[in-house]
mmCIF file of C-alpha atoms in Angstrom:
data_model
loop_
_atom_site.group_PDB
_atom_site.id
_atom_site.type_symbol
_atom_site.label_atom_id
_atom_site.label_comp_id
_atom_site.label_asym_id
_atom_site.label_seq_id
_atom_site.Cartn_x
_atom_site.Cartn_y
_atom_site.Cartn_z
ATOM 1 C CA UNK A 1 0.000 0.000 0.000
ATOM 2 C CA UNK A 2 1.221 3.202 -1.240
ATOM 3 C CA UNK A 3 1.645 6.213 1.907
ATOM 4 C CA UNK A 4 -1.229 8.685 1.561
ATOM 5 C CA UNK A 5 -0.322 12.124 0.283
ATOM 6 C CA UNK A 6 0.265 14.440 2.591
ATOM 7 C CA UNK A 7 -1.228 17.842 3.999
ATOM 8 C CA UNK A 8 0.870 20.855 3.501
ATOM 9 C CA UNK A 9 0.488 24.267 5.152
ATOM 10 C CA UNK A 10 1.437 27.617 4.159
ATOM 11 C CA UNK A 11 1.092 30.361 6.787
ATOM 12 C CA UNK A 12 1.039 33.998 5.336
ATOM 13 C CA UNK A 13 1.744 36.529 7.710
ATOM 14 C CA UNK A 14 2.396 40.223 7.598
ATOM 15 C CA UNK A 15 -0.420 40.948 6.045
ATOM 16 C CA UNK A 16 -3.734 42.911 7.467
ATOM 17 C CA UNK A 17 -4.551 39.742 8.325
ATOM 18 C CA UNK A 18 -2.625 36.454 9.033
ATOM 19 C CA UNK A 19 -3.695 33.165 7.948
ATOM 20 C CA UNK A 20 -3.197 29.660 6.841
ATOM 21 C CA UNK A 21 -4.010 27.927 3.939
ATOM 22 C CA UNK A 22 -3.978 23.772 3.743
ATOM 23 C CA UNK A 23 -3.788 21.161 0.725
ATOM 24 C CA UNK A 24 -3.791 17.496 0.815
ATOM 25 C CA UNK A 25 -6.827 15.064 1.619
ATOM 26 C CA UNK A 26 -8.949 16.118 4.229
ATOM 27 C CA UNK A 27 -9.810 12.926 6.286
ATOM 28 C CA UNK A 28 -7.689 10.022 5.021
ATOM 29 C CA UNK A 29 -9.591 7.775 7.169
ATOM 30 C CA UNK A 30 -12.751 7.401 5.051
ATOM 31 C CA UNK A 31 -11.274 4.590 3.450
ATOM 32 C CA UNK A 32 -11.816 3.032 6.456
ATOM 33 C CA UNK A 33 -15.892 3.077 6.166
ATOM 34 C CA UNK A 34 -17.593 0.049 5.936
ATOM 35 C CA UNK A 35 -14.380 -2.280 7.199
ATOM 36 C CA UNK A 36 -14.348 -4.934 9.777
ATOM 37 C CA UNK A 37 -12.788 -3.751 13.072
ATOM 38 C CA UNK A 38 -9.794 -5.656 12.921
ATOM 39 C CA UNK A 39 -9.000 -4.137 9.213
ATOM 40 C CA UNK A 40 -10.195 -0.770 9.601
ATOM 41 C CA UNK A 41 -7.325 -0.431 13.198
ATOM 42 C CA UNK A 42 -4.482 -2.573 10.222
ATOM 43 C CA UNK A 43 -4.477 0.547 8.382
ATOM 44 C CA UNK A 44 -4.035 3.114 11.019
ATOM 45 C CA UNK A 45 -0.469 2.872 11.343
ATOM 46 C CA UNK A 46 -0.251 3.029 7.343
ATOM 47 C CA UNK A 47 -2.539 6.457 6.644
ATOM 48 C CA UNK A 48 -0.340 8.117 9.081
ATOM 49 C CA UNK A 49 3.528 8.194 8.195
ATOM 50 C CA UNK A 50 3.976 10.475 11.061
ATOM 51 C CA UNK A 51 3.564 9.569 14.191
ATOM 52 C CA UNK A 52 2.153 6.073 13.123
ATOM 53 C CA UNK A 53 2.274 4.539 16.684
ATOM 54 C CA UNK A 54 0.105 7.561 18.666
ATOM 55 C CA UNK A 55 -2.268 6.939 15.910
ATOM 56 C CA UNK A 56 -2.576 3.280 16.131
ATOM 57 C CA UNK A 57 -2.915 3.739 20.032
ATOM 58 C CA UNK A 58 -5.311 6.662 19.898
ATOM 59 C CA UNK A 59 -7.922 4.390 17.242
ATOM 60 C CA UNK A 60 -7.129 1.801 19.562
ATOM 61 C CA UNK A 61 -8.481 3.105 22.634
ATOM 62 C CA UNK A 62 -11.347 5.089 20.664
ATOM 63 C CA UNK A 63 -12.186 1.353 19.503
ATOM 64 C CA UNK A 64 -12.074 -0.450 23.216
ATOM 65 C CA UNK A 65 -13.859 2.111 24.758
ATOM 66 C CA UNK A 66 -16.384 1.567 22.056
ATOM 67 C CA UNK A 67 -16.757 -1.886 22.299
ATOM 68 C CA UNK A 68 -16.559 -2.046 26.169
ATOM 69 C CA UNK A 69 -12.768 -3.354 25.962
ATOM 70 C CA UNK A 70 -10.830 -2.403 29.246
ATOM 71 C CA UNK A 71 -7.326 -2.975 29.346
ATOM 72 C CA UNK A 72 -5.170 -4.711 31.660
ATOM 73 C CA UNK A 73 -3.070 -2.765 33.856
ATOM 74 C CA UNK A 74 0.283 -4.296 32.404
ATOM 75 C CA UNK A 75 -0.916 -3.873 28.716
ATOM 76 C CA UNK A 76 -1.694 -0.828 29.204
ATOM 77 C CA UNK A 77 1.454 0.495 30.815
ATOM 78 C CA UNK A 78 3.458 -1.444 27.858
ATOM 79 C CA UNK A 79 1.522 -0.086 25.054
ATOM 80 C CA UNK A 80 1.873 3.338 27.084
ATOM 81 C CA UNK A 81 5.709 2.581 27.142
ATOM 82 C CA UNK A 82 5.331 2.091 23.307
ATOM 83 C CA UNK A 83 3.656 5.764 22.464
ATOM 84 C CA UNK A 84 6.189 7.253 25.281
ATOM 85 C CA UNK A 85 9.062 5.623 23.227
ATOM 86 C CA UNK A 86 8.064 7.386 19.859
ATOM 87 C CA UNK A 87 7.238 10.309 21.363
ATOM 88 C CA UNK A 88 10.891 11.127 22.515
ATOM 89 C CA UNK A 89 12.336 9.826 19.399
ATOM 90 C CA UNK A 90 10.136 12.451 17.704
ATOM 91 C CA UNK A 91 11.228 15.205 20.011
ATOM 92 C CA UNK A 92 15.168 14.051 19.209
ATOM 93 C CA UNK A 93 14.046 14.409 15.887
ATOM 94 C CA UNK A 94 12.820 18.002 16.046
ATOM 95 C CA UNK A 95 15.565 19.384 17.777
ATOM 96 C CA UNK A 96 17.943 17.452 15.080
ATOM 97 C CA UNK A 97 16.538 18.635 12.595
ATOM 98 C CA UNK A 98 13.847 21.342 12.288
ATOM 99 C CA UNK A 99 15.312 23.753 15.415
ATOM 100 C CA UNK A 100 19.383 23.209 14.045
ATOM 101 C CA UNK A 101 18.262 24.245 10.522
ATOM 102 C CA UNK A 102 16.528 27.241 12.748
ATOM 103 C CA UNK A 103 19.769 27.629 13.993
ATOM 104 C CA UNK A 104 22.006 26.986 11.510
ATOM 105 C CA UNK A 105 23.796 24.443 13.255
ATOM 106 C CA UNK A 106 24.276 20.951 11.681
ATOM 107 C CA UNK A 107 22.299 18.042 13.125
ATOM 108 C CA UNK A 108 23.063 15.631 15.448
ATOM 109 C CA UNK A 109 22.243 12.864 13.385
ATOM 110 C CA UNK A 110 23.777 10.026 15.098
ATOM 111 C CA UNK A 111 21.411 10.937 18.243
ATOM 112 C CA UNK A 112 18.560 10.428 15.591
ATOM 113 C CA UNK A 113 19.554 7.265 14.487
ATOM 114 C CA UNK A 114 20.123 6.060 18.070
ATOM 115 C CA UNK A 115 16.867 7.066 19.459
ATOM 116 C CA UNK A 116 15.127 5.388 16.482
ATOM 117 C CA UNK A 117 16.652 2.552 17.089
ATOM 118 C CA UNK A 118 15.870 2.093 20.534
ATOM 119 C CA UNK A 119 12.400 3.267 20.538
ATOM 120 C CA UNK A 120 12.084 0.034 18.125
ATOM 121 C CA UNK A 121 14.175 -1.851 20.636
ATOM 122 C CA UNK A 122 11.699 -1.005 23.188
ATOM 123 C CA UNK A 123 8.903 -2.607 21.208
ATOM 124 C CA UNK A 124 10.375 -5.734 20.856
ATOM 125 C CA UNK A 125 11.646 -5.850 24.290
ATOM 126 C CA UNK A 126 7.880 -5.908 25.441
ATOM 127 C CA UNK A 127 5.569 -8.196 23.257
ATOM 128 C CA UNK A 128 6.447 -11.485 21.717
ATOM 129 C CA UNK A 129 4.015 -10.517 18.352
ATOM 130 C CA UNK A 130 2.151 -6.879 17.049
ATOM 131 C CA UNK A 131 1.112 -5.006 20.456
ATOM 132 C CA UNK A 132 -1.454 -3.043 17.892
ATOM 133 C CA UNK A 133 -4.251 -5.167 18.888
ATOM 134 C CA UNK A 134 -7.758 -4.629 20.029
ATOM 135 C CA UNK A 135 -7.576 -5.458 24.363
ATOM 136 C CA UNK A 136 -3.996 -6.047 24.355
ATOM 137 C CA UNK A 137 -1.129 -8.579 22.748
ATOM 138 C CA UNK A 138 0.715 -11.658 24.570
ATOM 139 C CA UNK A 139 3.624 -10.061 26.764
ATOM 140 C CA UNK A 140 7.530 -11.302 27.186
ATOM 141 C CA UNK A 141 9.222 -8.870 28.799
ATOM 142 C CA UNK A 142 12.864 -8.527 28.337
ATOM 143 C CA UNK A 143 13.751 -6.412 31.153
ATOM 144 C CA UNK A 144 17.528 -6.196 30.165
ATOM 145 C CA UNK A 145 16.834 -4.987 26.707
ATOM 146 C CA UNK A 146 13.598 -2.864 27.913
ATOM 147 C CA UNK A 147 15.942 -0.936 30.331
ATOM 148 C CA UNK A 148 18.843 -0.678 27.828
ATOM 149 C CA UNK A 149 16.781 0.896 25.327
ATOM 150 C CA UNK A 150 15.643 3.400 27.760
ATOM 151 C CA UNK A 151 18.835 4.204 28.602
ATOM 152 C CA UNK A 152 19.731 4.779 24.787
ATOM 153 C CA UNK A 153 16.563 6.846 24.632
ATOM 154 C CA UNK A 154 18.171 9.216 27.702
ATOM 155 C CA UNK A 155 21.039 9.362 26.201
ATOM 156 C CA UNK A 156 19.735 10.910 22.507
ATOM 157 C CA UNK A 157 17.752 13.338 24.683
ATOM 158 C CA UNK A 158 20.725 14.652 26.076
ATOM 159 C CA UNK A 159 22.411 15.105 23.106
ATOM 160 C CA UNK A 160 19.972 17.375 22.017
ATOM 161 C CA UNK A 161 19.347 19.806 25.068
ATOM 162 C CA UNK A 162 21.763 22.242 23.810
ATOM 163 C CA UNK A 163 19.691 22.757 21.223
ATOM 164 C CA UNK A 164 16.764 23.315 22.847
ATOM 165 C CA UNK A 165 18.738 25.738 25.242
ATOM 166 C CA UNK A 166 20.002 27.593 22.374
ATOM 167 C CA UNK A 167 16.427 27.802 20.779
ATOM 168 C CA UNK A 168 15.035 29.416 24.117
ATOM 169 C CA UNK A 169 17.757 31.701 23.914
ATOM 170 C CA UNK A 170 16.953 32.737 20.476
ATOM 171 C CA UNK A 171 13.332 32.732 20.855
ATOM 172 C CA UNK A 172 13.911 35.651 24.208
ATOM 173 C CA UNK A 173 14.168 38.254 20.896
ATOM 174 C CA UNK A 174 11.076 37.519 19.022
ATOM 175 C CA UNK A 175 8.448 39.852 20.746
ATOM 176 C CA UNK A 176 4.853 38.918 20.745
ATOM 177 C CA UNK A 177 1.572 40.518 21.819
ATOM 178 C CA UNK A 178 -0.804 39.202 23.984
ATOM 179 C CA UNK A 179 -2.422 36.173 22.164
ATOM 180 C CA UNK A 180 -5.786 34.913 23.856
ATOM 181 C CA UNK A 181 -6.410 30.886 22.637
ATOM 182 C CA UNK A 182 -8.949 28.835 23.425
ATOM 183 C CA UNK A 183 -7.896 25.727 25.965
ATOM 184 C CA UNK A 184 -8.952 22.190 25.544
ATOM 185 C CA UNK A 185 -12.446 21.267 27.064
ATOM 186 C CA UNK A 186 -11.052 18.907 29.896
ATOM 187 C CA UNK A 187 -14.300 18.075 30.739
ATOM 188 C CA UNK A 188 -15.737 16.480 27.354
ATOM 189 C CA UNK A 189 -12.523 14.756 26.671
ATOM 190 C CA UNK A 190 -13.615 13.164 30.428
ATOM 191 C CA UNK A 191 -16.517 12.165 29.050
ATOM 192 C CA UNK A 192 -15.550 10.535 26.007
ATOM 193 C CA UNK A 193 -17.494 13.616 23.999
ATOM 194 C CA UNK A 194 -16.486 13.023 20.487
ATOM 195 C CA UNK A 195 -18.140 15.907 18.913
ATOM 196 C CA UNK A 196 -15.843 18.469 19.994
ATOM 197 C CA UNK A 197 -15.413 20.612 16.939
ATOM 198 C CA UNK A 198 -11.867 21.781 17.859
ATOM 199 C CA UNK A 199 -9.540 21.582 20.216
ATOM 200 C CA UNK A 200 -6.110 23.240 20.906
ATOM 201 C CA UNK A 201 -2.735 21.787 21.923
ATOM 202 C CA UNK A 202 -3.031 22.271 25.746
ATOM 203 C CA UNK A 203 0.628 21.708 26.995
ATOM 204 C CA UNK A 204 1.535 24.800 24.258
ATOM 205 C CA UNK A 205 -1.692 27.128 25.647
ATOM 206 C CA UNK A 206 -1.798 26.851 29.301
ATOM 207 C CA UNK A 207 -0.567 29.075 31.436
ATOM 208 C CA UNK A 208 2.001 31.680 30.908
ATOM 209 C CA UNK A 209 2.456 30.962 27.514
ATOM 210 C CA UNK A 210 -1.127 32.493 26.872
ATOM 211 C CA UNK A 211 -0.043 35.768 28.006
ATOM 212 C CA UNK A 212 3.997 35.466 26.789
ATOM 213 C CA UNK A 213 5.898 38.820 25.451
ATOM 214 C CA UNK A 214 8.409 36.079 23.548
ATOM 215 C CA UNK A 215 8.250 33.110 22.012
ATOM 216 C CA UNK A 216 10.058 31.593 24.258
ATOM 217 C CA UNK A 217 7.751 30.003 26.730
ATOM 218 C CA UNK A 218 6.069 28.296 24.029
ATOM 219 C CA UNK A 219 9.974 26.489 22.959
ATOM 220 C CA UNK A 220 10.111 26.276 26.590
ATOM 221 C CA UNK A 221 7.520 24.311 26.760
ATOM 222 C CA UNK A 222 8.261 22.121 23.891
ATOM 223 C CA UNK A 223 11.563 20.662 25.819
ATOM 224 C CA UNK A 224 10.361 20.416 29.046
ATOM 225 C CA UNK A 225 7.203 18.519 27.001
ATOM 226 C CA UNK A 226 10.345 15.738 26.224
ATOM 227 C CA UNK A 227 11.968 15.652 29.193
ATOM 228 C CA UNK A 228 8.160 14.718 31.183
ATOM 229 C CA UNK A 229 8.207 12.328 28.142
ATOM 230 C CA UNK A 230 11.430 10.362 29.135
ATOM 231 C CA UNK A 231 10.287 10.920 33.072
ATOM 232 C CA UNK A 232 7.264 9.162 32.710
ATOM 233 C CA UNK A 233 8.863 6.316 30.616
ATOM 234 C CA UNK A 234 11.707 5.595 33.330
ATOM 235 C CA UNK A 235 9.030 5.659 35.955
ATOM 236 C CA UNK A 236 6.440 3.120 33.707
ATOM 237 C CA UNK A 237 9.881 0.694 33.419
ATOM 238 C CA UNK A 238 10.336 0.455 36.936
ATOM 239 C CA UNK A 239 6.730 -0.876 37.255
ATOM 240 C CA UNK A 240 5.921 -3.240 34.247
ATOM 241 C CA UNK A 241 4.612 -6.189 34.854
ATOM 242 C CA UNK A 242 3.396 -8.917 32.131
ATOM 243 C CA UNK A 243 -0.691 -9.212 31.942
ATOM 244 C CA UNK A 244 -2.761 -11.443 29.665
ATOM 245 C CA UNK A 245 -4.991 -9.676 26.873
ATOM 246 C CA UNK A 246 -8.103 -8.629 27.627
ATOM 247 C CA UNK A 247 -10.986 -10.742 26.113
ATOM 248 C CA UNK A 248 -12.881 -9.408 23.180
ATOM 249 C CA UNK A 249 -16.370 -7.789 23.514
ATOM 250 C CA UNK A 250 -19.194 -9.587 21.780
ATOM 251 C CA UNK A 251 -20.949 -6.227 21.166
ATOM 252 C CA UNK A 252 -19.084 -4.074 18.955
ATOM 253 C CA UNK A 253 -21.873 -1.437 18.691
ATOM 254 C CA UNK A 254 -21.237 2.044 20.022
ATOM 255 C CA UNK A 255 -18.955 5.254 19.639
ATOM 256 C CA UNK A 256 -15.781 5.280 21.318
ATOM 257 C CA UNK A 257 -13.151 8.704 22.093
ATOM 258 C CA UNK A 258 -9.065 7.774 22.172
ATOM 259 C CA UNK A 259 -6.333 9.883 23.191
ATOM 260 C CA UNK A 260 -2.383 10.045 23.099
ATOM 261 C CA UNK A 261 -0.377 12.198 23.904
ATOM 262 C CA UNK A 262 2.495 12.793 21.313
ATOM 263 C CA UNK A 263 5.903 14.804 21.059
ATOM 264 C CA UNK A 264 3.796 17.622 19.402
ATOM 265 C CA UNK A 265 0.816 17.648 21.739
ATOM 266 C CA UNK A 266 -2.754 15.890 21.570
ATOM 267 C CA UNK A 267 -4.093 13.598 19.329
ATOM 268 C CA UNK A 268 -7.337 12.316 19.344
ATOM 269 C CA UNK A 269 -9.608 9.375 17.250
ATOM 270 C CA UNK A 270 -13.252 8.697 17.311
ATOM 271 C CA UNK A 271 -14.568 5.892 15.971
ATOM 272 C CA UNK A 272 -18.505 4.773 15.670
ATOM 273 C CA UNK A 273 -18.792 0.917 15.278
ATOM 274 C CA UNK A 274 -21.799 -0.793 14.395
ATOM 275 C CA UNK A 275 -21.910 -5.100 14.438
ATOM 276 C CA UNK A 276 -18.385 -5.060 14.219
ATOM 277 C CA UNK A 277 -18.288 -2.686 11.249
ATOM 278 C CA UNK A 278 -16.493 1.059 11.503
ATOM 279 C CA UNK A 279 -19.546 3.549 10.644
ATOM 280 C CA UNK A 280 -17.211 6.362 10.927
ATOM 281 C CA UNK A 281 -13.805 7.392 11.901
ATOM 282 C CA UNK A 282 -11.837 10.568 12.417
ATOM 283 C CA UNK A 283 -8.896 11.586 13.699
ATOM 284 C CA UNK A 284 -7.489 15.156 14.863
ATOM 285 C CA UNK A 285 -3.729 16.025 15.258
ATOM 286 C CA UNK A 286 -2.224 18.964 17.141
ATOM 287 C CA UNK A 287 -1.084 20.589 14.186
ATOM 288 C CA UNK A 288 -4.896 20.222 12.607
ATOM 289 C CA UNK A 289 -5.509 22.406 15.640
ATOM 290 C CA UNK A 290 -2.687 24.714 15.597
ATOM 291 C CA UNK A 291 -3.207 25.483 11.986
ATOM 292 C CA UNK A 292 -6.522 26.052 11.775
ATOM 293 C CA UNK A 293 -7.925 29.091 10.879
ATOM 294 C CA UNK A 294 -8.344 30.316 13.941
ATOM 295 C CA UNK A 295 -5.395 28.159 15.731
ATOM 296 C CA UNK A 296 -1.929 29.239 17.375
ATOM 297 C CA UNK A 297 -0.075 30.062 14.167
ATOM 298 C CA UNK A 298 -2.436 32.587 12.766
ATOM 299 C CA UNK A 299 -2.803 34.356 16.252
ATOM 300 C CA UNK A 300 0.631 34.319 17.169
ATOM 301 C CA UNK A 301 1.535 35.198 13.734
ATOM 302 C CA UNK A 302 -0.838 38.472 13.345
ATOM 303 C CA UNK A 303 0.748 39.042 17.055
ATOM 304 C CA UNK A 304 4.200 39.391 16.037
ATOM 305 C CA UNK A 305 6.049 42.638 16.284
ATOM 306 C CA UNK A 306 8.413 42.345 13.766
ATOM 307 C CA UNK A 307 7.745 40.144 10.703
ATOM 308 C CA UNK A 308 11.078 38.745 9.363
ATOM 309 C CA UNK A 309 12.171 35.629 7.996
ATOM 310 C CA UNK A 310 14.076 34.908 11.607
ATOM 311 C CA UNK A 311 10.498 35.455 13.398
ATOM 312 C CA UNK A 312 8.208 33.271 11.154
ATOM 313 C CA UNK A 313 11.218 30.832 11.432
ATOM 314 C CA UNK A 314 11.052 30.260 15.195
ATOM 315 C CA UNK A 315 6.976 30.467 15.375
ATOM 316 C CA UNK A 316 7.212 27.249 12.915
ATOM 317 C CA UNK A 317 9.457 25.906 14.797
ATOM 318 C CA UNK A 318 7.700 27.243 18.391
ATOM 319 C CA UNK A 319 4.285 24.940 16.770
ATOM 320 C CA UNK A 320 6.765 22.643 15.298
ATOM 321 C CA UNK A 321 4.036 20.837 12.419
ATOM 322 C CA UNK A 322 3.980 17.301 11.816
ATOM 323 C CA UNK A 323 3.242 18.465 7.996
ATOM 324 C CA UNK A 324 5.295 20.165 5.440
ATOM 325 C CA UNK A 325 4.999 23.952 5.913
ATOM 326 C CA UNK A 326 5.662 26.800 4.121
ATOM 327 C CA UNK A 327 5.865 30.699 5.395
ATOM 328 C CA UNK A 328 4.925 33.712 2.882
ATOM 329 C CA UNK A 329 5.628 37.369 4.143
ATOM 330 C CA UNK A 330 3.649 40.004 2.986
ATOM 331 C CA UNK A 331 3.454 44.093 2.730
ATOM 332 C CA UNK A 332 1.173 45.053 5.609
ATOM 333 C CA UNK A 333 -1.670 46.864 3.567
ATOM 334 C CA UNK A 334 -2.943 50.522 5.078
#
């Protein structure tokens, strides 16, 4: 199966007004109508080439809540371990790449390869067959290799905090205006509400980044987002434990909400199952909410001081997109 085209963003700014435009396909996950369960959650890690674990994880806990599906404890820290695992990798990645381009630096590739490598490690090191499965996958936990590969995860972290320092650094000079976003409805993503029309990237919008003078609290908060990452993984090694799958529900009627948490912020799936058959599916990514018409990148961008190529550089790297995107200044009209 071929990989899906991708969306692509370009964010104008400078102009009386600033604002993004999007091509690509807009729900990818239509295919997906009228498929079995168990085929409909094969192709979830193939319509997403970014991120393809979260998305698995997040359509599989939109499907178990669903069907009535709870998870063992032990799966659920492994699988948990799993999304953790590609989440740091992806926030190597982004410093490696997108914020030394920023700073014209060359990338620490070898930190890339390493944490790629032992994110896959991890996998391995936790389930004897494909963990993507509907209430959990037989367990054989390899404790050696488990704890290795976090330790090879650390490690590529570290190698890239020096350029998250030096992007907070940079960030102190680009000067921003108040920018008032809307935060994430915590209490309809409690209740499994899966007709939430939008939703922002909460870890980027809380707090003092919501009333920030730079951009730096929002970079700010993008490494301390990867170091909570690796945190939480340590602390999930130190208490896995093997559990059996959960048993299959015999009613596969219903409409389930599924959440995880990746390097670039939320990402949520809802899925509507009827006998056993997906109704409909669809899936929302931080940077679906960040570059939405009304998202982060338009209001910070119309909130910049000074428009430059140096400022629109570090707000695309500040929301750091998980699709290609492209930055057009323009003449402020009168």
């Amino acid at each position: 199966m071929s990989t899906p085209p991708i969306r692509r963003y370009v964010l104008h700014v400078g102009g009386a007004q600033a604002q993004v435009l999007r091509s690509g396909p807009a729900d990818v996950l239509t295919v997906a109508a009228g498929k079995s369960l168990h085929d409909g959650l094969a192709l979830a890690g193939l319509l997403f080439p970014i991120c393809p674990r979260a998305h698995q994880i997040a359509a599989l806990r939109a499907a178990e809540q669903a069907s009535g599906v709870v998870l063992p404890r032990g799966q659920a820290a492994a699988r948990e371990m799993v999304l953790l695992s590609e989440g740091i990798f992806s926030a190597v990645w982004r410093a490696a790449l997108s914020w030394a381009n920023v700073l014209n630096m060359p990338p620490p590739a070898a930190a890339v390869q390493d944490a790629r490598q032992a994110s896959q490690a991890l996998e391995g090191a936790l389930f004897q067959s494909s963990w993507a499965r509907i209430g959990g996958a037989s367990m054989a936990i390899d404790r050696e290799v488990a704890g290795s590969a976090v330790t090879s995860l650390t490690r590529a972290f570290d190698a890239v905090l020096g350029l998250g320092d030096r992007i907070c650094t940079k960030a102190q000079d680009v000067r921003i205006k108040s920018v008032t976003t809307s935060a994430l409805n915590a209490k309809a993503e409690a209740s499994g509400n899966t007709a939430i029309a939008a939703e922002e990237t909460p870890r980027l919008l809380m707090g003092p980044a919501q009333q920030a003078a730079t951009l730096e609290p929002w970079l700010s908060a993008q490494r301390q987002h990867g170091a909570n990452m690796l945190a939480q993984l340590r602390q999930l090694t130190a208490e896995l434990r093997e559990d059996t799958p959960a048993g299959m529900s015999t009613s596969l009627n219903g409409s389930g909400f599924g959440i995880a948490m990746t390097a670039r912020g939320r990402l949520r799936h809802a899925i509507t199952l009827q006998d056993g058959v997906i109704a409909r599916w669809s899936a929302k990514a931080p940077t679906d909410w960040n570059f939405s018409p009304n998202g982060a990148a338009c209001c910070i961008a119309a909130a910049l001081h000074d428009v430059s190529d140096t400022s629109a550089s570090m707000l695309v790297a500040a929301l750091d997109p998980c699709a290609p995107c492209d930055v057009v200044l323009e003449t402020a009209h009168a």
